[in-house]
CSV table of C-alpha atoms in Angstrom, one decimal:
chain,number,residue,atom,x,y,z
A,1,MET,CA,21.4,4.1,-15.9
A,2,ASN,CA,20.5,7.0,-13.7
A,3,THR,CA,18.2,10.1,-14.1
A,4,GLU,CA,16.1,8.8,-17.0
A,5,LEU,CA,15.5,5.5,-15.3
A,6,ASN,CA,14.6,7.1,-12.0
A,7,LYS,CA,11.3,8.3,-13.4
A,8,PRO,CA,9.2,5.5,-12.0
A,9,ALA,CA,10.4,6.3,-8.4
A,10,THR,CA,9.7,9.9,-9.0
A,11,SER,CA,6.3,9.1,-10.3
A,12,LEU,CA,5.4,7.1,-7.2
A,13,VAL,CA,6.6,9.9,-4.9
A,14,ASN,CA,4.2,12.3,-6.9
A,15,LYS,CA,1.3,9.8,-6.6
A,16,THR,CA,2.0,9.4,-2.8
A,17,LEU,CA,2.0,13.1,-2.4
A,18,ASN,CA,-1.2,13.4,-4.4
A,19,LEU,CA,-2.8,10.8,-2.2
A,20,ALA,CA,-1.7,12.7,0.9
A,21,LEU,CA,-3.0,16.0,-0.4
A,22,TRP,CA,-6.5,14.4,-1.3
A,23,THR,CA,-6.6,12.8,2.2
A,24,GLY,CA,-5.8,16.2,3.8
A,25,ALA,CA,-8.6,17.8,1.6
A,26,TRP,CA,-11.0,15.1,2.7
A,27,LEU,CA,-10.2,15.6,6.3
A,28,LEU,CA,-10.7,19.4,6.0
A,29,ALA,CA,-13.9,18.9,4.1
A,30,THR,CA,-15.2,16.4,6.8
A,31,ALA,CA,-14.3,18.9,9.6
A,32,LEU,CA,-16.2,21.6,7.7
A,33,ALA,CA,-19.3,19.4,7.2
A,34,VAL,CA,-19.2,18.4,10.9
A,35,PHE,CA,-18.4,21.7,12.6
A,36,GLY,CA,-19.6,24.2,9.9
A,37,PRO,CA,-23.3,23.8,10.6
A,38,GLN,CA,-22.9,24.3,14.3
A,39,LEU,CA,-20.2,27.0,14.4
A,40,ALA,CA,-20.4,28.9,11.1
A,41,TRP,CA,-23.8,29.0,9.5
A,42,ASP,CA,-26.3,27.9,12.1
A,43,PHE,CA,-27.6,24.8,10.2
A,44,GLN,CA,-28.6,26.6,7.0
A,45,THR,CA,-29.7,23.7,4.8
A,46,SER,CA,-28.1,25.0,1.6
A,47,LEU,CA,-24.7,25.6,3.1
A,48,THR,CA,-24.8,22.3,4.9
A,49,LEU,CA,-25.7,20.5,1.7
A,50,ALA,CA,-22.8,22.2,0.0
A,51,ALA,CA,-20.4,21.2,2.7
A,52,VAL,CA,-21.6,17.5,2.5
A,53,THR,CA,-21.3,17.6,-1.3
A,54,LEU,CA,-17.7,19.0,-1.0
A,55,GLN,CA,-16.9,16.2,1.5
A,56,LEU,CA,-18.2,13.5,-0.9
A,57,ALA,CA,-16.3,15.1,-3.8
A,58,ALA,CA,-13.1,15.2,-1.7
A,59,GLY,CA,-13.7,11.6,-0.7
A,60,GLY,CA,-14.1,10.6,-4.4
A,61,GLY,CA,-10.9,12.4,-5.2
A,62,MET,CA,-9.2,10.6,-2.4
A,63,ALA,CA,-10.4,7.2,-3.6
A,64,LEU,CA,-9.2,7.9,-7.2
A,65,ALA,CA,-5.8,9.1,-5.8
A,66,CYS,CA,-5.6,5.9,-3.8
A,67,VAL,CA,-6.3,3.8,-6.9
A,68,GLN,CA,-3.6,5.7,-8.8
A,69,HIS,CA,-1.2,5.2,-5.9
A,70,LEU,CA,-1.9,1.4,-5.9
A,71,ARG,CA,-1.3,1.2,-9.7
A,72,GLY,CA,2.1,2.9,-9.2
A,73,LEU,CA,3.3,0.3,-6.8
A,74,ASP,CA,5.3,-2.8,-7.8
A,75,GLU,CA,4.0,-6.3,-7.2
A,76,LEU,CA,5.6,-6.8,-3.8
A,77,GLN,CA,4.3,-3.5,-2.6
A,78,ARG,CA,0.9,-4.3,-3.8
A,79,LYS,CA,1.0,-7.7,-2.0
A,80,ILE,CA,1.9,-5.9,1.3
A,81,GLN,CA,-1.0,-3.5,0.7
A,82,LEU,CA,-3.4,-6.3,-0.2
A,83,ASP,CA,-2.4,-8.3,2.9
A,84,ALA,CA,-2.8,-5.2,5.1
A,85,THR,CA,-6.2,-4.3,3.6
A,86,GLY,CA,-7.5,-7.9,4.0
A,87,ALA,CA,-6.4,-8.1,7.6
A,88,THR,CA,-7.9,-4.6,8.3
A,89,LEU,CA,-11.2,-5.6,6.8
A,90,ILE,CA,-11.5,-8.7,8.8
A,91,ALA,CA,-10.3,-7.0,12.0
A,92,GLY,CA,-12.8,-4.2,11.3
A,93,MET,CA,-15.7,-6.6,11.0
A,94,VAL,CA,-14.7,-8.5,14.2
A,95,MET,CA,-14.2,-5.3,16.2
A,96,ALA,CA,-17.5,-3.8,14.9
A,97,GLY,CA,-19.4,-6.9,15.8
A,98,SER,CA,-18.0,-6.8,19.4
A,99,TYR,CA,-18.0,-3.1,19.8
A,100,GLN,CA,-21.6,-2.6,19.0
A,101,ILE,CA,-22.8,-5.0,21.7
A,102,LEU,CA,-20.5,-3.6,24.4
A,103,GLU,CA,-23.0,-0.9,25.4
A,104,GLU,CA,-26.0,-3.3,25.2
A,105,ILE,CA,-24.3,-5.8,27.6
A,106,ARG,CA,-23.2,-2.8,29.8
A,107,LEU,CA,-19.4,-3.2,29.5
A,108,ILE,CA,-19.1,0.4,28.4
A,109,THR,CA,-21.3,3.4,29.4
A,110,PHE,CA,-20.8,5.5,26.3
A,111,GLN,CA,-22.4,5.2,22.9
A,112,PRO,CA,-20.2,3.3,20.4
A,113,GLU,CA,-19.1,5.6,17.6
A,114,ILE,CA,-18.1,4.8,14.0
A,115,SER,CA,-15.1,7.1,14.4
A,116,HIS,CA,-13.6,4.9,17.1
A,117,LEU,CA,-13.8,1.9,14.7
A,118,MET,CA,-12.2,4.0,11.9
A,119,VAL,CA,-9.2,4.8,14.3
A,120,ALA,CA,-8.9,1.2,15.2
A,121,MET,CA,-8.9,0.1,11.6
A,122,ALA,CA,-6.4,2.8,10.6
A,123,ILE,CA,-4.1,1.6,13.4
A,124,THR,CA,-4.5,-2.0,12.3
A,125,TYR,CA,-3.7,-1.1,8.7
A,126,MET,CA,-0.6,0.8,9.6
A,127,CYS,CA,0.6,-2.0,11.9
A,128,MET,CA,0.0,-4.5,9.1
A,129,VAL,CA,1.8,-2.4,6.4
A,130,PHE,CA,4.8,-2.0,8.9
A,131,ARG,CA,4.8,-5.7,9.5
A,132,GLY,CA,4.7,-6.4,5.7
A,133,TYR,CA,7.6,-4.1,4.9
A,134,ARG,CA,9.6,-5.6,7.8
A,135,ARG,CA,8.8,-9.1,6.6
A,136,TYR,CA,10.2,-8.6,3.1
A,137,GLN,CA,13.3,-6.6,4.2
B,1,MET,CA,12.0,-20.1,-4.4
B,2,LYS,CA,15.8,-20.1,-4.9
B,3,ASN,CA,17.4,-18.2,-7.7
B,4,HIS,CA,20.7,-17.0,-9.1
B,5,LEU,CA,19.7,-13.4,-9.3
B,6,LYS,CA,22.3,-12.2,-6.9
B,7,VAL,CA,25.1,-13.9,-8.8
B,8,LEU,CA,23.9,-12.7,-12.1
B,9,ARG,CA,23.6,-9.1,-10.8
B,10,ALA,CA,27.1,-9.3,-9.3
B,11,GLN,CA,28.5,-10.5,-12.7
B,12,ARG,CA,27.3,-7.3,-14.2
B,13,ASP,CA,28.5,-5.3,-11.3
B,14,TRP,CA,25.0,-3.8,-10.7
B,15,THR,CA,23.7,-2.6,-7.4
B,16,GLN,CA,20.2,-3.7,-6.3
B,17,ALA,CA,19.0,-0.2,-6.9
B,18,GLN,CA,20.2,-0.2,-10.5
B,19,LEU,CA,18.6,-3.6,-11.2
B,20,ALA,CA,15.4,-2.4,-9.5
B,21,THR,CA,15.3,0.7,-11.8
B,22,VAL,CA,15.9,-1.4,-15.0
B,23,LEU,CA,13.1,-3.8,-13.9
B,24,ASP,CA,10.8,-1.0,-12.8
B,25,VAL,CA,10.4,-2.3,-9.3
B,26,SER,CA,11.6,-1.2,-5.9
B,27,ARG,CA,14.9,-2.1,-4.4
B,28,GLN,CA,13.1,-3.9,-1.7
B,29,THR,CA,11.5,-6.1,-4.2
B,30,VAL,CA,14.9,-7.0,-5.8
B,31,ASN,CA,16.2,-7.7,-2.3
B,32,ALA,CA,13.2,-9.9,-1.4
B,33,ILE,CA,13.5,-11.9,-4.6
B,34,GLU,CA,17.3,-12.4,-4.1
B,35,LYS,CA,16.7,-13.7,-0.6
B,36,GLY,CA,13.9,-16.0,-1.8
B,37,LYS,CA,11.4,-14.3,0.4
B,38,PHE,CA,9.2,-13.3,-2.5
B,39,ASP,CA,8.5,-15.1,-5.7
B,40,PRO,CA,8.0,-12.8,-8.7
B,41,SER,CA,5.1,-12.9,-11.0
B,42,LEU,CA,5.5,-14.7,-14.3
B,43,PRO,CA,5.9,-11.5,-16.3
B,44,LEU,CA,8.6,-10.2,-13.9
B,45,ALA,CA,10.4,-13.5,-14.0
B,46,PHE,CA,10.4,-13.4,-17.8
B,47,LYS,CA,11.7,-9.8,-17.7
B,48,ILE,CA,14.5,-10.8,-15.4
B,49,ALA,CA,15.4,-13.8,-17.5
B,50,ARG,CA,15.4,-11.7,-20.7
B,51,LEU,CA,17.6,-9.0,-19.0
B,52,PHE,CA,20.2,-11.5,-18.2
B,53,ASP,CA,19.8,-13.4,-21.5
B,54,ARG,CA,18.9,-16.6,-19.8
B,55,SER,CA,15.9,-18.9,-19.6
B,56,ILE,CA,13.6,-18.7,-16.5
B,57,GLU,CA,14.8,-22.2,-15.4
B,58,GLU,CA,18.4,-20.9,-15.5
B,59,VAL,CA,17.6,-18.0,-13.1
B,60,PHE,CA,15.0,-19.6,-10.8
B,61,LEU,CA,15.1,-23.0,-9.3
B,62,ASP,CA,12.0,-25.0,-8.5
B,63,GLU,CA,12.6,-26.5,-5.1
B,64,THR,CA,9.6,-28.8,-5.3
B,65,THR,CA,11.0,-31.1,-8.0
């Protein structure tokens, strides 16, 4: 009851690593699409289009890797992920609704940016996953 | 939901990790089921019952009745 039956765990590790790799690739492709036009090729349309296409392709790969990762989880792990995803979605909607009016009502002086919301959602997601794993320990 | 999973596992002298491997779930899931913190799906409940050669009612106790 050892090495042969440990395959599912190994498979999940591989799927998690695969997701991490695709996430890293998407991050690099996003950096290239954002900074490349300004710093590397002086806004040449064809290169910018190629960078954006690469970013979208990496994003698609990340999404597929995420689906494979979720399929590799067992039912409790999926429940934890589902709870975290739901909470993040609702928190994201609430935060976006408030955040976008902060500048209009002059509570902040800077322009609200989508990246701030993405960071807030990522933190929410991590906290909820951590809470889920603690809850079922 | 209460259950006899811990007793059944102990009778076979299995660790949570070994049972988890046989059931194709994580050790945390076995632990959560044993403690009654997580109710397994019907397919997993059947799998557990079959593994211990019992009926579902012999493994899991419905506290509402």
